[in-house]
XYZ file of C-alpha atoms in Angstrom:
264
model
C 194.785 136.537 171.867
C 195.661 132.837 171.518
C 197.576 133.637 168.331
C 199.581 136.216 170.294
C 200.764 133.509 172.688
C 201.350 131.069 169.830
C 203.651 133.568 168.112
C 205.734 133.948 171.260
C 205.942 130.165 171.613
C 207.328 129.893 168.078
C 210.049 132.329 169.109
C 210.910 130.144 172.115
C 210.770 126.943 170.045
C 213.230 128.399 167.576
C 215.683 129.205 170.356
C 215.275 125.693 171.775
C 215.894 124.169 168.347
C 219.247 125.906 167.852
C 220.192 125.128 171.466
C 219.854 121.422 170.585
C 221.801 121.855 167.337
C 224.995 123.580 168.443
C 226.769 123.373 165.073
C 223.929 125.163 163.284
C 223.849 127.789 166.018
C 227.575 128.452 165.656
C 227.336 128.937 161.890
C 224.267 131.119 162.355
C 226.177 133.534 164.596
C 228.699 134.540 161.924
C 226.468 136.813 159.760
C 225.204 138.682 162.813
C 228.728 139.275 164.101
C 229.877 140.592 160.720
C 226.879 142.918 160.445
C 227.281 144.092 164.041
C 230.894 145.121 163.407
C 229.891 147.063 160.279
C 226.999 148.833 162.019
C 229.078 149.632 165.107
C 231.759 151.205 162.896
C 229.118 153.291 161.102
C 227.586 154.520 164.392
C 231.011 155.369 165.828
C 231.803 157.352 162.672
C 228.479 159.153 162.997
C 229.225 160.006 166.633
C 232.717 161.271 165.804
C 231.981 163.240 162.637
C 228.259 163.934 163.057
C 228.805 167.352 164.664
C 231.139 168.412 161.865
C 228.633 167.247 159.252
C 225.828 169.233 160.888
C 228.037 172.346 161.008
C 228.864 171.916 157.302
C 225.176 171.416 156.425
C 224.000 174.511 158.340
C 226.234 177.414 157.225
C 223.341 179.820 157.786
C 223.768 179.327 161.561
C 227.370 180.618 161.557
C 226.254 184.179 162.224
C 223.759 183.330 164.966
C 224.528 184.743 168.384
C 225.642 182.477 171.211
C 224.267 180.149 172.532
C 221.617 179.651 169.816
C 223.980 178.380 167.141
C 225.455 175.743 169.462
C 222.070 174.680 170.811
C 220.582 174.383 167.329
C 223.475 172.355 165.950
C 223.662 170.246 169.103
C 219.986 169.382 168.739
C 220.442 168.461 165.077
C 223.452 166.285 165.958
C 221.410 164.378 168.532
C 218.549 163.956 166.039
C 220.983 162.755 163.375
C 222.462 160.118 165.686
C 218.982 159.062 166.874
C 217.871 158.597 163.269
C 221.028 156.613 162.529
C 220.356 154.391 165.542
C 216.719 153.907 164.514
C 217.769 153.091 160.968
C 220.282 150.549 162.246
C 217.579 148.817 164.318
C 215.156 148.758 161.379
C 217.695 147.478 158.852
C 219.872 145.204 161.002
C 217.767 142.108 160.366
C 217.523 142.746 156.628
C 221.267 143.311 156.315
C 222.124 140.293 158.477
C 219.836 138.053 156.432
C 221.371 139.366 153.220
C 224.928 138.787 154.464
C 224.002 135.385 155.882
C 221.696 134.142 153.102
C 223.550 130.829 152.582
C 223.872 130.250 156.354
C 220.231 130.923 157.175
C 218.967 129.115 154.084
C 220.770 125.987 155.253
C 219.529 126.425 158.831
C 215.932 126.891 157.680
C 216.094 123.796 155.482
C 217.384 121.707 158.399
C 214.528 122.948 160.599
C 212.035 121.980 157.873
C 213.528 118.494 157.562
C 213.593 118.057 161.320
C 209.902 118.843 161.845
C 208.475 117.612 158.539
C 206.562 114.308 158.865
C 208.340 112.899 155.787
C 211.745 114.428 156.609
C 211.889 116.606 153.479
C 212.229 120.353 152.972
C 211.053 122.595 150.112
C 213.888 123.755 147.864
C 213.976 126.830 145.643
C 216.212 125.233 142.973
C 217.453 128.733 142.124
C 221.146 129.630 141.752
C 222.670 131.488 144.696
C 223.031 134.760 142.780
C 219.315 134.686 141.942
C 218.362 134.031 145.574
C 220.584 136.901 146.704
C 219.032 139.215 144.114
C 215.466 138.359 145.174
C 216.352 138.653 148.868
C 218.099 142.007 148.382
C 215.293 143.391 146.220
C 212.548 142.350 148.639
C 214.548 143.555 151.666
C 214.924 146.979 150.051
C 211.177 147.169 149.509
C 210.536 146.273 153.137
C 213.124 148.776 154.391
C 211.436 151.542 152.362
C 208.090 150.643 153.937
C 209.675 150.568 157.393
C 211.317 153.955 156.830
C 207.977 155.513 155.878
C 206.562 154.252 159.174
C 209.674 155.423 161.049
C 209.401 158.972 159.692
C 205.660 159.085 160.462
C 206.133 157.819 164.025
C 209.107 160.127 164.567
C 206.952 163.111 163.594
C 204.071 161.929 165.802
C 206.540 161.613 168.678
C 206.479 165.408 169.052
C 202.730 165.377 169.801
C 202.299 166.030 173.550
C 201.257 162.990 175.648
C 200.383 160.889 172.575
C 203.972 160.980 171.383
C 205.299 159.744 174.720
C 202.709 157.000 175.330
C 200.829 155.594 172.344
C 203.375 156.239 169.591
C 206.229 154.174 171.131
C 203.861 151.222 171.588
C 202.743 151.434 167.952
C 206.406 151.673 166.960
C 207.237 148.395 168.687
C 204.367 146.589 166.962
C 205.362 148.015 163.564
C 208.966 146.962 164.142
C 207.788 143.496 165.162
C 205.762 143.108 161.979
C 208.635 144.025 159.679
C 211.104 141.899 161.647
C 208.808 138.905 161.245
C 208.431 139.539 157.532
C 212.189 139.541 157.043
C 212.671 136.391 159.090
C 209.828 134.344 157.598
C 211.004 135.390 154.130
C 213.876 132.881 154.427
C 211.459 129.933 154.495
C 208.697 131.460 152.373
C 210.998 132.645 149.592
C 212.391 129.105 149.356
C 208.804 127.976 148.740
C 208.375 130.486 145.924
C 206.044 132.795 147.890
C 206.347 136.331 146.503
C 206.562 139.443 148.667
C 202.970 140.561 148.075
C 201.642 137.135 149.072
C 203.950 137.029 152.110
C 202.606 140.359 153.333
C 199.061 139.099 152.814
C 199.768 135.985 154.899
C 201.237 138.040 157.723
C 198.409 140.583 157.714
C 195.885 137.747 157.956
C 197.501 136.642 161.254
C 198.621 139.942 162.772
C 198.395 138.795 166.390
C 200.537 135.741 165.613
C 203.084 138.024 163.932
C 203.076 140.505 166.819
C 203.478 137.709 169.364
C 206.622 136.607 167.548
C 208.134 139.852 166.301
C 207.334 142.425 169.006
C 209.215 140.751 171.903
C 212.034 139.977 169.473
C 212.181 143.639 168.450
C 212.335 144.678 172.115
C 215.155 142.197 172.727
C 217.034 143.509 169.687
C 217.250 146.937 171.358
C 219.756 145.475 173.827
C 223.292 145.636 172.373
C 224.635 142.309 171.023
C 221.397 140.439 171.820
C 220.320 140.433 168.161
C 223.466 138.538 167.178
C 222.821 135.698 169.612
C 219.068 135.462 169.038
C 219.173 135.613 165.224
C 219.780 131.882 164.520
C 216.906 130.896 166.826
C 214.726 133.630 165.338
C 215.252 132.160 161.856
C 214.419 128.686 163.178
C 211.271 129.939 164.916
C 210.220 131.914 161.843
C 210.539 128.742 159.767
C 208.188 126.942 162.149
C 205.763 129.856 161.962
C 205.949 129.921 158.162
C 204.776 126.300 158.141
C 201.836 127.356 160.316
C 200.961 130.264 157.997
C 200.901 127.907 155.001
C 198.990 125.195 156.857
C 201.792 122.640 156.517
C 201.790 119.661 158.853
C 204.481 119.792 161.511
C 205.673 116.893 163.651
C 207.858 116.585 166.727
C 208.771 119.385 169.132
C 208.060 121.981 166.495
C 204.436 120.902 166.260
C 201.892 123.644 166.254
C 200.341 124.438 169.566
C 196.687 123.374 169.931
C 195.766 126.951 170.818
C 197.101 128.166 167.478
C 195.167 125.469 165.639
C 191.968 126.502 167.446
C 192.574 130.160 166.642
C 192.941 129.424 162.937
C 189.927 127.083 162.707
């Protein structure tokens, strides 16, 4: 349980760090704003043309008597939009990090230098195109994993009682885990940590990951909040990545004693 609180504190520390570094915060907002505009346009298009798409995809319902055809297609339209909204929540972080790779890479490096005892930060020494390729490839793998969970939880949502109580809670924890993976990947990828190893690190400290990612995932459900929290989330994830790797941290980003006790 101490790790759960430590994860949440890393989230708060990241927001405090960007609040003290206004220039970095301003640059960090740009990728989220760009991604938000693209996603909003896609959801508006889905809302406008979703009903027509469902009608085109279900020609067999043309001959159904009223009101069954309308009810059936209306239900499918709602499901289609709900799936689009769920997909946007699951992929927003990955897409924002991909769009903002140079921005967040720079922000993460500055956090490392700020809290490192010797004032240095690990560098990948890879060309930008290679970093973008690795980030895009790993993000796609994570999105596929997240989609498998999304489909499973969506199906379980139709189970009476369980689907309205336990399943949503599990969904928030799953979302929090994958959000944390995407965010810590900025710092861990720069250190040469491969996806399989990153997942192993996160699974070894699940409560720390949930403490960081689950409240962030809940906050991301509020429109526009993700854009403003993303720079601080990257900063906090960098601090947490140092914890996961056992790196010494100095200053305000220092690891909480409770987290040190939990790991020892």
